[in-house]
Short mmCIF file of N, CA and C and ligand atoms in Angstrom, two decimals:
data_model
loop_
_atom_site.label_atom_id
_atom_site.label_comp_id
_atom_site.label_asym_id
_atom_site.label_seq_id
_atom_site.Cartn_x
_atom_site.Cartn_y
_atom_site.Cartn_z
N MET A 1 7.32 0.30 -9.13
CA MET A 1 8.53 -0.22 -9.81
C MET A 1 8.34 -0.15 -11.32
N ASN A 2 9.31 0.41 -11.98
CA ASN A 2 9.26 0.55 -13.43
C ASN A 2 9.39 -0.81 -14.12
N ASP A 3 8.56 -1.04 -15.13
CA ASP A 3 8.58 -2.32 -15.83
C ASP A 3 9.86 -2.56 -16.61
N ASN A 4 10.62 -1.49 -16.85
CA ASN A 4 11.85 -1.65 -17.61
C ASN A 4 12.97 -2.31 -16.80
N TYR A 5 12.77 -2.42 -15.51
CA TYR A 5 13.78 -3.10 -14.70
C TYR A 5 13.79 -4.59 -15.01
N SER A 6 14.93 -5.15 -15.19
CA SER A 6 15.03 -6.60 -15.33
C SER A 6 15.05 -7.19 -13.92
N GLU A 7 14.82 -8.49 -13.84
CA GLU A 7 14.87 -9.17 -12.54
C GLU A 7 16.21 -8.93 -11.84
N PHE A 8 17.27 -8.94 -12.63
CA PHE A 8 18.61 -8.72 -12.06
C PHE A 8 18.73 -7.32 -11.47
N ASP A 9 18.24 -6.31 -12.22
CA ASP A 9 18.31 -4.93 -11.74
C ASP A 9 17.57 -4.78 -10.41
N ILE A 10 16.41 -5.45 -10.33
CA ILE A 10 15.61 -5.33 -9.11
C ILE A 10 16.37 -5.92 -7.92
N GLN A 11 16.97 -7.09 -8.11
CA GLN A 11 17.75 -7.70 -7.03
C GLN A 11 18.90 -6.79 -6.61
N GLU A 12 19.54 -6.18 -7.61
CA GLU A 12 20.65 -5.27 -7.35
C GLU A 12 20.17 -4.05 -6.55
N LEU A 13 19.02 -3.53 -6.95
CA LEU A 13 18.44 -2.38 -6.29
C LEU A 13 18.08 -2.73 -4.84
N TYR A 14 17.46 -3.89 -4.64
CA TYR A 14 17.09 -4.33 -3.30
C TYR A 14 18.33 -4.47 -2.40
N GLN A 15 19.38 -5.03 -2.99
CA GLN A 15 20.64 -5.19 -2.26
C GLN A 15 21.18 -3.84 -1.80
N GLN A 16 21.10 -2.87 -2.71
CA GLN A 16 21.61 -1.53 -2.39
C GLN A 16 20.78 -0.86 -1.29
N ILE A 17 19.47 -1.06 -1.32
CA ILE A 17 18.61 -0.48 -0.29
C ILE A 17 19.00 -1.04 1.08
N ILE A 18 19.20 -2.36 1.15
CA ILE A 18 19.55 -2.99 2.43
C ILE A 18 20.91 -2.49 2.91
N MET A 19 21.88 -2.42 2.02
CA MET A 19 23.22 -1.96 2.42
C MET A 19 23.17 -0.52 2.91
N ASP A 20 22.41 0.31 2.20
CA ASP A 20 22.30 1.72 2.56
C ASP A 20 21.65 1.89 3.93
N HIS A 21 20.56 1.16 4.18
CA HIS A 21 19.85 1.30 5.45
C HIS A 21 20.61 0.68 6.62
N ASN A 22 21.48 -0.27 6.32
CA ASN A 22 22.33 -0.82 7.37
C ASN A 22 23.44 0.16 7.72
N LYS A 23 24.01 0.79 6.71
CA LYS A 23 25.13 1.71 6.91
C LYS A 23 24.66 3.00 7.57
N SER A 24 23.54 3.54 7.12
CA SER A 24 23.00 4.77 7.73
C SER A 24 21.55 4.56 8.12
N PRO A 25 21.32 3.86 9.24
CA PRO A 25 19.93 3.58 9.64
C PRO A 25 19.15 4.87 9.89
N ARG A 26 17.93 4.91 9.36
CA ARG A 26 17.05 6.07 9.60
C ARG A 26 16.39 5.91 10.97
N ASN A 27 16.11 7.05 11.60
CA ASN A 27 15.40 7.07 12.90
C ASN A 27 16.14 6.28 13.98
N PHE A 28 17.46 6.26 13.90
CA PHE A 28 18.25 5.53 14.88
C PHE A 28 18.47 6.42 16.10
N GLY A 29 18.21 5.86 17.27
CA GLY A 29 18.41 6.59 18.52
C GLY A 29 17.11 6.73 19.29
N LYS A 30 17.27 6.89 20.60
CA LYS A 30 16.11 7.02 21.48
C LYS A 30 15.42 8.35 21.22
N LEU A 31 14.10 8.36 21.24
CA LEU A 31 13.37 9.61 21.05
C LEU A 31 13.43 10.43 22.36
N ASP A 32 13.43 11.75 22.23
CA ASP A 32 13.38 12.61 23.41
C ASP A 32 12.04 12.45 24.11
N HIS A 33 11.02 12.29 23.31
CA HIS A 33 9.67 12.17 23.86
C HIS A 33 8.99 10.96 23.25
N TYR A 34 8.60 10.01 24.09
CA TYR A 34 7.89 8.84 23.56
C TYR A 34 6.84 8.38 24.56
N THR A 35 5.83 7.69 24.06
CA THR A 35 4.73 7.25 24.93
C THR A 35 4.82 5.74 25.18
N CYS A 36 5.73 5.08 24.50
CA CYS A 36 5.75 3.62 24.56
C CYS A 36 7.14 3.12 24.14
N GLU A 37 7.63 2.12 24.85
CA GLU A 37 8.98 1.60 24.62
C GLU A 37 8.94 0.09 24.78
N LEU A 38 9.58 -0.63 23.87
CA LEU A 38 9.57 -2.09 24.00
C LEU A 38 10.86 -2.68 23.41
N GLU A 39 11.35 -3.72 24.09
CA GLU A 39 12.56 -4.40 23.62
C GLU A 39 12.22 -5.66 22.86
N GLY A 40 13.04 -5.97 21.88
CA GLY A 40 12.90 -7.21 21.13
C GLY A 40 14.25 -7.91 21.02
N TYR A 41 14.22 -9.22 21.00
CA TYR A 41 15.46 -10.00 20.95
C TYR A 41 15.29 -11.20 20.04
N ASN A 42 16.27 -11.43 19.21
CA ASN A 42 16.28 -12.61 18.35
C ASN A 42 17.47 -13.50 18.75
N PRO A 43 17.24 -14.47 19.65
CA PRO A 43 18.34 -15.29 20.17
C PRO A 43 19.07 -16.08 19.08
N LEU A 44 18.39 -16.37 17.99
CA LEU A 44 18.99 -17.16 16.92
C LEU A 44 20.21 -16.47 16.33
N CYS A 45 20.15 -15.15 16.25
CA CYS A 45 21.23 -14.37 15.61
C CYS A 45 21.91 -13.45 16.61
N GLY A 46 21.20 -13.09 17.69
CA GLY A 46 21.74 -12.16 18.68
C GLY A 46 21.29 -10.72 18.46
N ASP A 47 20.34 -10.52 17.55
CA ASP A 47 19.84 -9.16 17.29
C ASP A 47 19.05 -8.64 18.48
N LYS A 48 19.39 -7.40 18.89
CA LYS A 48 18.67 -6.75 19.99
C LYS A 48 18.19 -5.40 19.51
N LEU A 49 16.99 -5.04 19.93
CA LEU A 49 16.44 -3.78 19.46
C LEU A 49 15.52 -3.20 20.53
N THR A 50 15.56 -1.89 20.69
CA THR A 50 14.57 -1.21 21.53
C THR A 50 13.84 -0.21 20.64
N LEU A 51 12.53 -0.29 20.71
CA LEU A 51 11.69 0.55 19.86
C LEU A 51 11.03 1.62 20.73
N TYR A 52 11.05 2.84 20.25
CA TYR A 52 10.40 3.96 20.94
C TYR A 52 9.31 4.52 20.04
N LEU A 53 8.12 4.65 20.59
CA LEU A 53 7.01 5.16 19.79
C LEU A 53 6.36 6.35 20.49
N GLU A 54 6.06 7.36 19.71
CA GLU A 54 5.21 8.44 20.22
C GLU A 54 3.89 8.32 19.49
N LEU A 55 2.86 7.94 20.24
CA LEU A 55 1.53 7.76 19.65
C LEU A 55 0.67 8.96 19.97
N SER A 56 -0.20 9.32 19.03
CA SER A 56 -1.10 10.44 19.27
C SER A 56 -2.11 10.06 20.34
N THR A 57 -2.58 11.03 21.10
CA THR A 57 -3.51 10.74 22.19
C THR A 57 -4.95 10.68 21.70
N ASN A 58 -5.14 11.11 20.46
CA ASN A 58 -6.48 11.06 19.86
C ASN A 58 -6.85 9.60 19.57
N PHE A 59 -7.72 9.04 20.37
CA PHE A 59 -8.00 7.61 20.27
C PHE A 59 -8.79 7.26 19.01
N GLU A 60 -9.57 8.20 18.51
CA GLU A 60 -10.40 7.98 17.32
C GLU A 60 -9.58 7.53 16.11
N ASP A 61 -8.48 8.21 15.89
CA ASP A 61 -7.69 7.96 14.69
C ASP A 61 -6.22 7.99 15.11
N GLN A 62 -5.86 6.98 15.93
CA GLN A 62 -4.54 7.01 16.53
C GLN A 62 -3.44 6.79 15.50
N THR A 63 -2.41 7.60 15.61
CA THR A 63 -1.35 7.65 14.61
C THR A 63 0.01 7.54 15.28
N ILE A 64 0.97 7.04 14.54
CA ILE A 64 2.35 7.04 15.02
C ILE A 64 2.97 8.38 14.65
N ILE A 65 3.12 9.24 15.66
CA ILE A 65 3.67 10.57 15.40
C ILE A 65 5.17 10.47 15.13
N ASP A 66 5.84 9.69 15.96
CA ASP A 66 7.29 9.57 15.80
C ASP A 66 7.73 8.18 16.24
N VAL A 67 8.84 7.74 15.69
CA VAL A 67 9.37 6.41 16.03
C VAL A 67 10.89 6.45 15.92
N GLY A 68 11.53 5.76 16.87
CA GLY A 68 12.98 5.63 16.82
C GLY A 68 13.37 4.26 17.35
N PHE A 69 14.60 3.85 17.06
CA PHE A 69 15.05 2.56 17.59
C PHE A 69 16.53 2.62 17.86
N ASN A 70 16.96 1.80 18.80
CA ASN A 70 18.39 1.54 18.88
C ASN A 70 18.62 0.09 19.25
N GLY A 71 19.88 -0.29 19.29
CA GLY A 71 20.21 -1.68 19.54
C GLY A 71 21.35 -2.11 18.65
N GLU A 72 21.62 -3.40 18.69
CA GLU A 72 22.70 -3.94 17.88
C GLU A 72 22.23 -5.18 17.18
N GLY A 73 22.52 -5.29 15.92
CA GLY A 73 22.09 -6.48 15.20
C GLY A 73 22.81 -6.61 13.88
N CYS A 74 22.48 -7.65 13.16
CA CYS A 74 23.09 -7.89 11.86
C CYS A 74 22.53 -6.90 10.83
N ALA A 75 23.09 -6.94 9.65
CA ALA A 75 22.69 -6.00 8.59
C ALA A 75 21.21 -6.10 8.27
N ILE A 76 20.69 -7.33 8.23
CA ILE A 76 19.28 -7.51 7.88
C ILE A 76 18.37 -6.90 8.96
N SER A 77 18.68 -7.15 10.22
CA SER A 77 17.81 -6.64 11.29
C SER A 77 17.87 -5.11 11.36
N THR A 78 19.05 -4.56 11.16
CA THR A 78 19.19 -3.09 11.20
C THR A 78 18.48 -2.45 10.02
N ALA A 79 18.69 -3.00 8.83
CA ALA A 79 18.04 -2.45 7.63
C ALA A 79 16.52 -2.57 7.74
N SER A 80 16.05 -3.71 8.29
CA SER A 80 14.62 -3.92 8.41
C SER A 80 14.00 -2.88 9.36
N ALA A 81 14.66 -2.64 10.49
CA ALA A 81 14.14 -1.66 11.46
C ALA A 81 14.17 -0.25 10.87
N SER A 82 15.22 0.05 10.13
CA SER A 82 15.33 1.37 9.50
C SER A 82 14.22 1.58 8.47
N LEU A 83 14.01 0.58 7.62
CA LEU A 83 12.96 0.67 6.61
C LEU A 83 11.58 0.74 7.25
N MET A 84 11.39 -0.03 8.33
CA MET A 84 10.10 -0.04 9.01
C MET A 84 9.79 1.34 9.60
N THR A 85 10.76 1.92 10.31
CA THR A 85 10.50 3.20 10.96
C THR A 85 10.22 4.29 9.92
N GLU A 86 10.95 4.23 8.81
CA GLU A 86 10.73 5.20 7.74
C GLU A 86 9.30 5.10 7.21
N LYS A 87 8.85 3.86 7.07
CA LYS A 87 7.54 3.61 6.48
C LYS A 87 6.38 4.01 7.41
N ILE A 88 6.50 3.70 8.70
CA ILE A 88 5.34 3.83 9.59
C ILE A 88 5.19 5.21 10.22
N LYS A 89 6.20 6.05 10.10
CA LYS A 89 6.10 7.37 10.72
C LYS A 89 4.93 8.14 10.11
N GLY A 90 4.00 8.59 10.95
CA GLY A 90 2.85 9.33 10.47
C GLY A 90 1.67 8.46 10.06
N MET A 91 1.83 7.15 10.17
CA MET A 91 0.79 6.23 9.69
C MET A 91 -0.24 5.93 10.79
N PRO A 92 -1.52 5.84 10.42
CA PRO A 92 -2.53 5.42 11.42
C PRO A 92 -2.23 4.01 11.90
N ILE A 93 -2.48 3.76 13.17
CA ILE A 93 -2.14 2.46 13.76
C ILE A 93 -2.88 1.32 13.08
N ALA A 94 -4.13 1.56 12.68
CA ALA A 94 -4.90 0.51 12.01
C ALA A 94 -4.18 0.05 10.74
N ASP A 95 -3.59 0.99 10.00
CA ASP A 95 -2.84 0.65 8.79
C ASP A 95 -1.55 -0.08 9.11
N VAL A 96 -0.92 0.31 10.21
CA VAL A 96 0.34 -0.33 10.61
C VAL A 96 0.10 -1.80 10.94
N LEU A 97 -1.01 -2.08 11.63
CA LEU A 97 -1.32 -3.46 11.99
C LEU A 97 -1.56 -4.32 10.74
N GLN A 98 -2.19 -3.72 9.74
CA GLN A 98 -2.39 -4.43 8.46
C GLN A 98 -1.07 -4.68 7.74
N LEU A 99 -0.21 -3.67 7.82
CA LEU A 99 1.10 -3.78 7.18
C LEU A 99 1.93 -4.90 7.83
N PHE A 100 1.78 -5.04 9.14
CA PHE A 100 2.48 -6.13 9.86
C PHE A 100 2.08 -7.49 9.29
N THR A 101 0.79 -7.67 9.06
CA THR A 101 0.31 -8.93 8.49
C THR A 101 0.88 -9.16 7.09
N LYS A 102 0.89 -8.11 6.28
CA LYS A 102 1.44 -8.22 4.93
C LYS A 102 2.94 -8.54 4.95
N MET A 103 3.63 -7.91 5.89
CA MET A 103 5.07 -8.13 6.02
C MET A 103 5.35 -9.58 6.39
N GLN A 104 4.54 -10.10 7.33
CA GLN A 104 4.68 -11.51 7.73
C GLN A 104 4.49 -12.43 6.54
N GLN A 105 3.45 -12.12 5.73
CA GLN A 105 3.18 -12.93 4.54
C GLN A 105 4.34 -12.86 3.57
N MET A 106 4.84 -11.64 3.37
CA MET A 106 5.92 -11.46 2.39
C MET A 106 7.19 -12.21 2.82
N LEU A 107 7.46 -12.20 4.13
CA LEU A 107 8.71 -12.79 4.60
C LEU A 107 8.63 -14.30 4.79
N THR A 108 7.43 -14.85 4.89
CA THR A 108 7.35 -16.27 5.21
C THR A 108 6.71 -17.12 4.11
N SER A 109 5.94 -16.50 3.21
CA SER A 109 5.34 -17.33 2.17
C SER A 109 5.61 -16.69 0.81
N ASP A 110 5.42 -17.44 -0.20
CA ASP A 110 5.75 -16.96 -1.52
C ASP A 110 4.61 -16.16 -2.13
N ILE A 111 4.51 -14.90 -1.78
CA ILE A 111 3.49 -14.07 -2.43
C ILE A 111 4.00 -13.69 -3.81
N ASP A 112 3.10 -13.33 -4.71
CA ASP A 112 3.55 -13.08 -6.09
C ASP A 112 4.29 -11.75 -6.22
N ASN A 113 4.91 -11.56 -7.37
CA ASN A 113 5.74 -10.38 -7.60
C ASN A 113 4.99 -9.08 -7.45
N LYS A 114 3.74 -9.09 -7.91
CA LYS A 114 2.95 -7.86 -7.86
C LYS A 114 2.73 -7.45 -6.40
N ALA A 115 2.31 -8.43 -5.59
CA ALA A 115 2.07 -8.14 -4.17
C ALA A 115 3.36 -7.71 -3.48
N THR A 116 4.47 -8.32 -3.89
CA THR A 116 5.76 -7.94 -3.31
C THR A 116 6.10 -6.50 -3.66
N GLN A 117 5.92 -6.15 -4.95
CA GLN A 117 6.28 -4.80 -5.37
C GLN A 117 5.39 -3.74 -4.75
N GLU A 118 4.17 -4.11 -4.40
CA GLU A 118 3.27 -3.16 -3.74
C GLU A 118 3.78 -2.75 -2.36
N MET A 119 4.74 -3.51 -1.83
CA MET A 119 5.31 -3.18 -0.53
C MET A 119 6.34 -2.05 -0.62
N GLY A 120 6.61 -1.57 -1.83
CA GLY A 120 7.57 -0.48 -2.01
C GLY A 120 8.96 -0.91 -1.57
N LYS A 121 9.65 -0.03 -0.85
CA LYS A 121 11.02 -0.31 -0.43
C LYS A 121 11.12 -1.52 0.49
N LEU A 122 10.02 -1.80 1.22
CA LEU A 122 10.04 -2.95 2.13
C LEU A 122 10.25 -4.26 1.36
N ALA A 123 9.93 -4.24 0.07
CA ALA A 123 10.12 -5.43 -0.77
C ALA A 123 11.59 -5.83 -0.86
N ALA A 124 12.47 -4.90 -0.52
CA ALA A 124 13.91 -5.22 -0.54
C ALA A 124 14.22 -6.41 0.36
N LEU A 125 13.36 -6.64 1.37
CA LEU A 125 13.61 -7.72 2.33
C LEU A 125 12.99 -9.05 1.92
N ALA A 126 12.23 -9.04 0.83
CA ALA A 126 11.50 -10.26 0.43
C ALA A 126 12.44 -11.44 0.20
N GLY A 127 13.68 -11.16 -0.22
CA GLY A 127 14.63 -12.22 -0.52
C GLY A 127 14.98 -13.11 0.67
N VAL A 128 14.75 -12.63 1.90
CA VAL A 128 15.14 -13.43 3.06
C VAL A 128 14.32 -14.70 3.21
N ARG A 129 13.14 -14.76 2.54
CA ARG A 129 12.33 -15.97 2.70
C ARG A 129 13.03 -17.20 2.12
N ARG A 130 14.05 -16.96 1.32
CA ARG A 130 14.84 -18.10 0.82
C ARG A 130 15.88 -18.57 1.85
N PHE A 131 16.04 -17.80 2.92
CA PHE A 131 17.02 -18.13 3.96
C PHE A 131 16.32 -18.17 5.32
N PRO A 132 15.71 -19.31 5.66
CA PRO A 132 14.87 -19.38 6.85
C PRO A 132 15.53 -18.84 8.13
N SER A 133 16.84 -18.99 8.25
CA SER A 133 17.49 -18.52 9.48
C SER A 133 17.52 -17.00 9.55
N ARG A 134 17.33 -16.30 8.42
CA ARG A 134 17.37 -14.83 8.43
C ARG A 134 15.99 -14.21 8.56
N ILE A 135 14.93 -15.01 8.44
CA ILE A 135 13.58 -14.44 8.49
C ILE A 135 13.37 -13.74 9.83
N LYS A 136 13.85 -14.36 10.91
CA LYS A 136 13.66 -13.77 12.24
C LYS A 136 14.41 -12.46 12.40
N CYS A 137 15.53 -12.33 11.69
CA CYS A 137 16.29 -11.07 11.71
C CYS A 137 15.42 -9.95 11.14
N ALA A 138 14.75 -10.25 10.04
CA ALA A 138 13.96 -9.24 9.34
C ALA A 138 12.65 -8.94 10.06
N ILE A 139 12.12 -9.94 10.75
CA ILE A 139 10.78 -9.79 11.32
C ILE A 139 10.81 -9.30 12.77
N LEU A 140 11.99 -9.33 13.39
CA LEU A 140 12.11 -8.95 14.81
C LEU A 140 11.48 -7.58 15.10
N CYS A 141 11.84 -6.57 14.31
CA CYS A 141 11.34 -5.22 14.58
C CYS A 141 9.82 -5.15 14.41
N TRP A 142 9.31 -5.94 13.46
CA TRP A 142 7.86 -5.93 13.21
C TRP A 142 7.09 -6.60 14.35
N HIS A 143 7.64 -7.70 14.88
CA HIS A 143 7.01 -8.35 16.03
C HIS A 143 7.02 -7.42 17.24
N THR A 144 8.13 -6.71 17.41
CA THR A 144 8.26 -5.80 18.53
C THR A 144 7.25 -4.66 18.39
N LEU A 145 7.14 -4.13 17.18
CA LEU A 145 6.18 -3.06 16.90
C LEU A 145 4.75 -3.52 17.18
N ASN A 146 4.41 -4.68 16.65
CA ASN A 146 3.05 -5.21 16.80
C ASN A 146 2.71 -5.39 18.29
N ALA A 147 3.66 -5.98 19.03
CA ALA A 147 3.44 -6.20 20.47
C ALA A 147 3.28 -4.88 21.20
N ALA A 148 4.09 -3.90 20.83
CA ALA A 148 4.02 -2.58 21.48
C ALA A 148 2.66 -1.95 21.23
N LEU A 149 2.16 -2.06 20.00
CA LEU A 149 0.87 -1.46 19.67
C LEU A 149 -0.28 -2.19 20.35
N LEU A 150 -0.08 -3.48 20.65
CA LEU A 150 -1.12 -4.24 21.34
C LEU A 150 -1.01 -4.08 22.86
N GLY A 151 -0.05 -3.26 23.29
CA GLY A 151 0.04 -2.93 24.70
C GLY A 151 0.87 -3.88 25.54
N THR A 152 1.73 -4.69 24.89
CA THR A 152 2.60 -5.60 25.64
C THR A 152 3.72 -4.80 26.32
N HIS A 153 4.05 -5.21 27.54
CA HIS A 153 5.15 -4.54 28.23
C HIS A 153 6.36 -5.45 28.41
N GLU A 154 6.17 -6.74 28.14
CA GLU A 154 7.28 -7.67 28.29
C GLU A 154 8.09 -7.73 27.00
N ALA A 155 9.40 -7.87 27.14
CA ALA A 155 10.28 -7.93 25.98
C ALA A 155 9.84 -9.05 25.04
N VAL A 156 10.00 -8.80 23.76
CA VAL A 156 9.58 -9.76 22.74
C VAL A 156 10.77 -10.63 22.35
N SER A 157 10.54 -11.93 22.22
CA SER A 157 11.58 -12.81 21.72
C SER A 157 11.04 -13.57 20.52
N THR A 158 11.88 -13.72 19.50
CA THR A 158 11.42 -14.42 18.30
C THR A 158 11.44 -15.94 18.48
N GLU A 159 12.03 -16.41 19.59
CA GLU A 159 12.06 -17.87 19.83
C GLU A 159 10.86 -18.29 20.67
ZN1 ZN O 201 20.21 -11.14 12.54
#
């Protein structure tokens, strides 16, 4: 993030990222070929999501080859899933698991601006921590992803 941005500009930019990813979600739709599928549900808001992952078979350095999602949810849940899939495609699973922890921290506790900005575009969602009822909307896809990578087969619920 460029230092010339004012706090207002950053908020405006974050807003635009969320609106854009809600309007045209990236990686939306079921994959033709996937190795793992998991559903997530946020009863608080009604967000539903199904995540499809194609994982590499090389166990030494397992990577997310491809990822897609579908479902129906509010703007925050859709934008969050879109941003997540964009970010994790091609990423080693070990890194994805670390990113999940960082995302949880960013969405639930007040990490400093520097740590927030290090999250890149995902930082657009940091504002939801001021709205506790929306945190589950943003974190649903991440919980579903984490559970899928840990080998869970039962649908994930945020409640
Ligand atoms: Zn929601």
